[in-house]
mmCIF file of C-alpha atoms in Angstrom:
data_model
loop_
_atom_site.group_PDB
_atom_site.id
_atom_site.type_symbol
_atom_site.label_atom_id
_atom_site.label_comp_id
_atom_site.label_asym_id
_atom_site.label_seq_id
_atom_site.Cartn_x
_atom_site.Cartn_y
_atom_site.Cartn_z
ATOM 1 C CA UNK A 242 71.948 204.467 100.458
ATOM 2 C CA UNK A 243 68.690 205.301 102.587
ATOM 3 C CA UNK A 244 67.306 201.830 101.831
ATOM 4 C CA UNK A 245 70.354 200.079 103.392
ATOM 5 C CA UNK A 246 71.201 200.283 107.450
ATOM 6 C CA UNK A 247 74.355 200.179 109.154
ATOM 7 C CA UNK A 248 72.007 199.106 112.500
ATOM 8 C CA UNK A 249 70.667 195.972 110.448
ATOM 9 C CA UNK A 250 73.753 194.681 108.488
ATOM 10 C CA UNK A 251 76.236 195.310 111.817
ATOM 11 C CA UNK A 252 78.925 196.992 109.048
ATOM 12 C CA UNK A 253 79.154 200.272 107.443
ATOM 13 C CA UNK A 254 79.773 199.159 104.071
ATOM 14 C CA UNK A 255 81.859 195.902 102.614
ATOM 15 C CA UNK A 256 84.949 196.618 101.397
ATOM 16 C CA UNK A 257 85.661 197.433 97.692
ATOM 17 C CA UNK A 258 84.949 194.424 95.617
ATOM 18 C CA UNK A 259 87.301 192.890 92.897
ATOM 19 C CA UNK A 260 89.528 195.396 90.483
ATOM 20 C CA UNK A 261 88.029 195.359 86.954
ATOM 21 C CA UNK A 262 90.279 198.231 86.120
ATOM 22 C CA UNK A 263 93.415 200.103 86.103
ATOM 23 C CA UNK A 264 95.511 202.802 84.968
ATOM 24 C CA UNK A 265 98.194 204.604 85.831
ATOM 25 C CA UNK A 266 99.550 206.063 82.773
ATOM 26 C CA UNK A 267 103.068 204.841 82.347
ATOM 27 C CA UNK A 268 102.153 203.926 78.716
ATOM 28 C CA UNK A 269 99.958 206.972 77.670
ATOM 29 C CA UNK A 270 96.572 208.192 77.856
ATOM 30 C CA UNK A 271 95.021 204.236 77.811
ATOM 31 C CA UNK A 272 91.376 204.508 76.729
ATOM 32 C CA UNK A 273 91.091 207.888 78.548
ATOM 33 C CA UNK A 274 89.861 211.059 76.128
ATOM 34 C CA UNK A 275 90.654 214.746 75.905
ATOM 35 C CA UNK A 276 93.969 214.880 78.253
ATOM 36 C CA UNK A 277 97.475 214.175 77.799
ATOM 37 C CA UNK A 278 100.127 212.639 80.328
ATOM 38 C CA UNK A 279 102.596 214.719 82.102
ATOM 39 C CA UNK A 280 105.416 213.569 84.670
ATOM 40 C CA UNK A 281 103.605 210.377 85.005
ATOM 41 C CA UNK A 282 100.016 211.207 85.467
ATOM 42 C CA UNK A 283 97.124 212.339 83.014
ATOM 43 C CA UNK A 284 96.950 216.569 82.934
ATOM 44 C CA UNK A 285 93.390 217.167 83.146
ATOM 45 C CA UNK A 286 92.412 220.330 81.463
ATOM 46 C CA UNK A 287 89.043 222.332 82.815
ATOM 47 C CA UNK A 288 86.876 220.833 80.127
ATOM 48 C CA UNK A 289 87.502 217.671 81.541
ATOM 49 C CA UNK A 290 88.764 213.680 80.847
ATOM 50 C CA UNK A 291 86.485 210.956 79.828
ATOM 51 C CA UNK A 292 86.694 206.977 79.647
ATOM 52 C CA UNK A 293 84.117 204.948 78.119
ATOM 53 C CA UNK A 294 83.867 201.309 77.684
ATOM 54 C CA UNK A 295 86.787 200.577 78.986
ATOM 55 C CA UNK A 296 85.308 198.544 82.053
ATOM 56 C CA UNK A 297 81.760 197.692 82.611
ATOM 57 C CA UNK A 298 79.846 196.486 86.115
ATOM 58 C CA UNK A 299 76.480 196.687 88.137
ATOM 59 C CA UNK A 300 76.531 199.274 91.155
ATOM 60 C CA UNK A 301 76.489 197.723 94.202
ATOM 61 C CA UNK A 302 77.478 198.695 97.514
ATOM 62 C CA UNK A 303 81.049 197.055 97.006
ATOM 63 C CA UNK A 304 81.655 199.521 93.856
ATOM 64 C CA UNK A 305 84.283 201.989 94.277
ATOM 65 C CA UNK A 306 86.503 204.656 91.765
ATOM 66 C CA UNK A 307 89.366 205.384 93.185
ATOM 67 C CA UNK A 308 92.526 207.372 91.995
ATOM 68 C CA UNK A 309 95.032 210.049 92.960
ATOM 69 C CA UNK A 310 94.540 213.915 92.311
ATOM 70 C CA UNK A 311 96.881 217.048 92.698
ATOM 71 C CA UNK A 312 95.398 220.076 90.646
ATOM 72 C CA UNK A 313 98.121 222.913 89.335
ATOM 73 C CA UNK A 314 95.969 225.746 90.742
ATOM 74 C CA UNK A 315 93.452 225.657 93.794
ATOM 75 C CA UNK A 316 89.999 224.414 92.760
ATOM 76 C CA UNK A 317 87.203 225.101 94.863
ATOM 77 C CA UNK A 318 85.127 221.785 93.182
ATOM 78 C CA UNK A 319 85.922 219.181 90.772
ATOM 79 C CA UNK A 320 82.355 217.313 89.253
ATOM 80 C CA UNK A 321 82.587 213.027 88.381
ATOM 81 C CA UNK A 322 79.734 212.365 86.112
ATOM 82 C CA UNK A 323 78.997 209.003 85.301
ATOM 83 C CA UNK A 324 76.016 208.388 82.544
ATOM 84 C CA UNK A 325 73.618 205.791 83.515
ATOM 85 C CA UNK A 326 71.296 204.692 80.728
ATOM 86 C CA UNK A 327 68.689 203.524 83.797
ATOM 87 C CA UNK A 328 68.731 206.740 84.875
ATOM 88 C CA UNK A 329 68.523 207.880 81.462
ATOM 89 C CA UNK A 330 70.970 210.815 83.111
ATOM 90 C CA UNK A 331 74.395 211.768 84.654
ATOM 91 C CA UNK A 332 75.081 210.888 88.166
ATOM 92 C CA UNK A 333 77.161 213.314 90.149
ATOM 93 C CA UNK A 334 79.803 213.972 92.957
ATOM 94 C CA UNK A 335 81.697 216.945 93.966
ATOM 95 C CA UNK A 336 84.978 216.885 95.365
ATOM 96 C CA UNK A 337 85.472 220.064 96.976
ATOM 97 C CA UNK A 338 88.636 222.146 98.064
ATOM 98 C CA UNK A 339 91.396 220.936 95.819
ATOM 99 C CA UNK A 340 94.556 221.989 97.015
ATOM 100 C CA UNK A 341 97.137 223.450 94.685
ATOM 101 C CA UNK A 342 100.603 220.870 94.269
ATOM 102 C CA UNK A 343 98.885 218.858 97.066
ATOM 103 C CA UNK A 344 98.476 214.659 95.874
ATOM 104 C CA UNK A 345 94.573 213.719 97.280
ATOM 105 C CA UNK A 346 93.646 210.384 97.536
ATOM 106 C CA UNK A 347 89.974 210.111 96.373
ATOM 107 C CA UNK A 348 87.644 206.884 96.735
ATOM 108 C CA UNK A 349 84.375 207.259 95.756
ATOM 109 C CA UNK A 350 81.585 204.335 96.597
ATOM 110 C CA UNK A 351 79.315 204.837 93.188
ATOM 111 C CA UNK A 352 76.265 203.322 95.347
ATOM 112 C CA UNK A 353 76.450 206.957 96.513
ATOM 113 C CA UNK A 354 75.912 209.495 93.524
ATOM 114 C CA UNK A 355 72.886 210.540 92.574
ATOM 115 C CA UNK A 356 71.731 211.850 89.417
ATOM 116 C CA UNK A 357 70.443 215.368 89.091
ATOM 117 C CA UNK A 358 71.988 218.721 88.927
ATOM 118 C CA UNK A 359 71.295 219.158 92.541
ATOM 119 C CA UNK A 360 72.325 215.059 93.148
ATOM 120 C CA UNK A 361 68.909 214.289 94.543
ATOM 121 C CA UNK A 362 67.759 212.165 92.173
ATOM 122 C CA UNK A 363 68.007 208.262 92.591
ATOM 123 C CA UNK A 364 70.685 206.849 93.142
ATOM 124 C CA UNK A 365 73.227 204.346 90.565
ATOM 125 C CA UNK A 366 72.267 201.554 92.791
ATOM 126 C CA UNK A 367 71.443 198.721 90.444
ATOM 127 C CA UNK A 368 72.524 200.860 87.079
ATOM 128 C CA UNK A 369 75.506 199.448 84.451
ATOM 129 C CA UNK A 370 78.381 201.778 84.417
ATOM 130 C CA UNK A 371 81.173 201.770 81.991
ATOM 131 C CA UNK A 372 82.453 205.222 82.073
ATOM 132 C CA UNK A 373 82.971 208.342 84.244
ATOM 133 C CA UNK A 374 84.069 211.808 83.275
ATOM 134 C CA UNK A 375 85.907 214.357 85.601
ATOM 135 C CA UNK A 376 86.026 218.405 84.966
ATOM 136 C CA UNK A 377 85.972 221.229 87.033
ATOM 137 C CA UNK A 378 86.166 225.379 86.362
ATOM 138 C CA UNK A 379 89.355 226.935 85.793
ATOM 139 C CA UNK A 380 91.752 229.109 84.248
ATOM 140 C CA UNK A 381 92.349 227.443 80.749
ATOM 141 C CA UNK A 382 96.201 226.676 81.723
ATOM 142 C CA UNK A 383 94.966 224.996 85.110
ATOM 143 C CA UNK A 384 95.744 221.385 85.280
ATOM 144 C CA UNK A 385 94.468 218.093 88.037
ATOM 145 C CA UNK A 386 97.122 215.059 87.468
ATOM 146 C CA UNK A 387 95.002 212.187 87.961
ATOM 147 C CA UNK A 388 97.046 209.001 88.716
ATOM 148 C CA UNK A 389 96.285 205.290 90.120
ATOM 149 C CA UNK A 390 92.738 205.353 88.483
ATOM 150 C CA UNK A 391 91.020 202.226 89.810
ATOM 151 C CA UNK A 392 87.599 200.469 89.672
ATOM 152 C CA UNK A 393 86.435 197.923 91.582
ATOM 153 C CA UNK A 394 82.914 195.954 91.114
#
């Protein structure tokens, strides 16, 4: 966050704060929409997974998502969204270079998207959250297993 200085606070950033959410899909979809759970992790078509209400916090600097991903084909990018009703728009991240059959450990710090097509409009610093969504372009049989979904305020 541009407003905040590693050179001022002596630390990079805290460390994630406490868990207000979990899922790892041993018991089904949970509160997650439009995918379906395969060998143990959610099967995430192109057109994407969504969770809503299912956890709710303030960004701060201590927010984090994290989870698991291995896609069934190589993706070049895979888009989070995350509405903020502050923003009155999505905020966005791109993970980029999916490897086909490869497990990739992603934690995101939700101080750091942006909203904006391009991501350079403010950031969710200060905005409620209570939902993300994750999609990405693909053949319509193409696949990303999501797995140890986490969120921590």
């Amino acid at each position: 966050v541009p407003s905040r200085s590693a050179m001022l606070t002596g630390e990079l950033m805290p460390p994630p704060g406490k868990k207000i959410f979990s899922e790892n899909f041993e018991q089904g979809p949970g509160t997650f929409k439009g995918a379906e759970v395969v060998e143990g992790a959610l099967a995430v078509p192109p057109s994407g997974v969504e969770i809503w209400r299912a956890y709710t916090t303030t960004v701060k600097d201590s927010t984090v998502l994290r989870f698991r991903a291995k896609s069934t084909a190589d993706v070049d990018q895979v888009q989070i969204l995350i509405w903020s009703d502050k923003l009155k728009d999505n905020a966005r991240f791109s993970i980029q270079g999916l490897k086909k059959g490869q497990w990739t450990p992603v934690e995101l710090r939700l101080v750091e998207m942006c909203a904006g097509w391009s991501q350079d409009g403010p950031s969710l610093d200060g905005s409620e959250t209570n939902n993300f969504k994750l999609l990405f372009n693909g053949e319509k049989d193409a696949r990303i297993l999501l797995d140890d979904v986490e969120v921590f305020e």
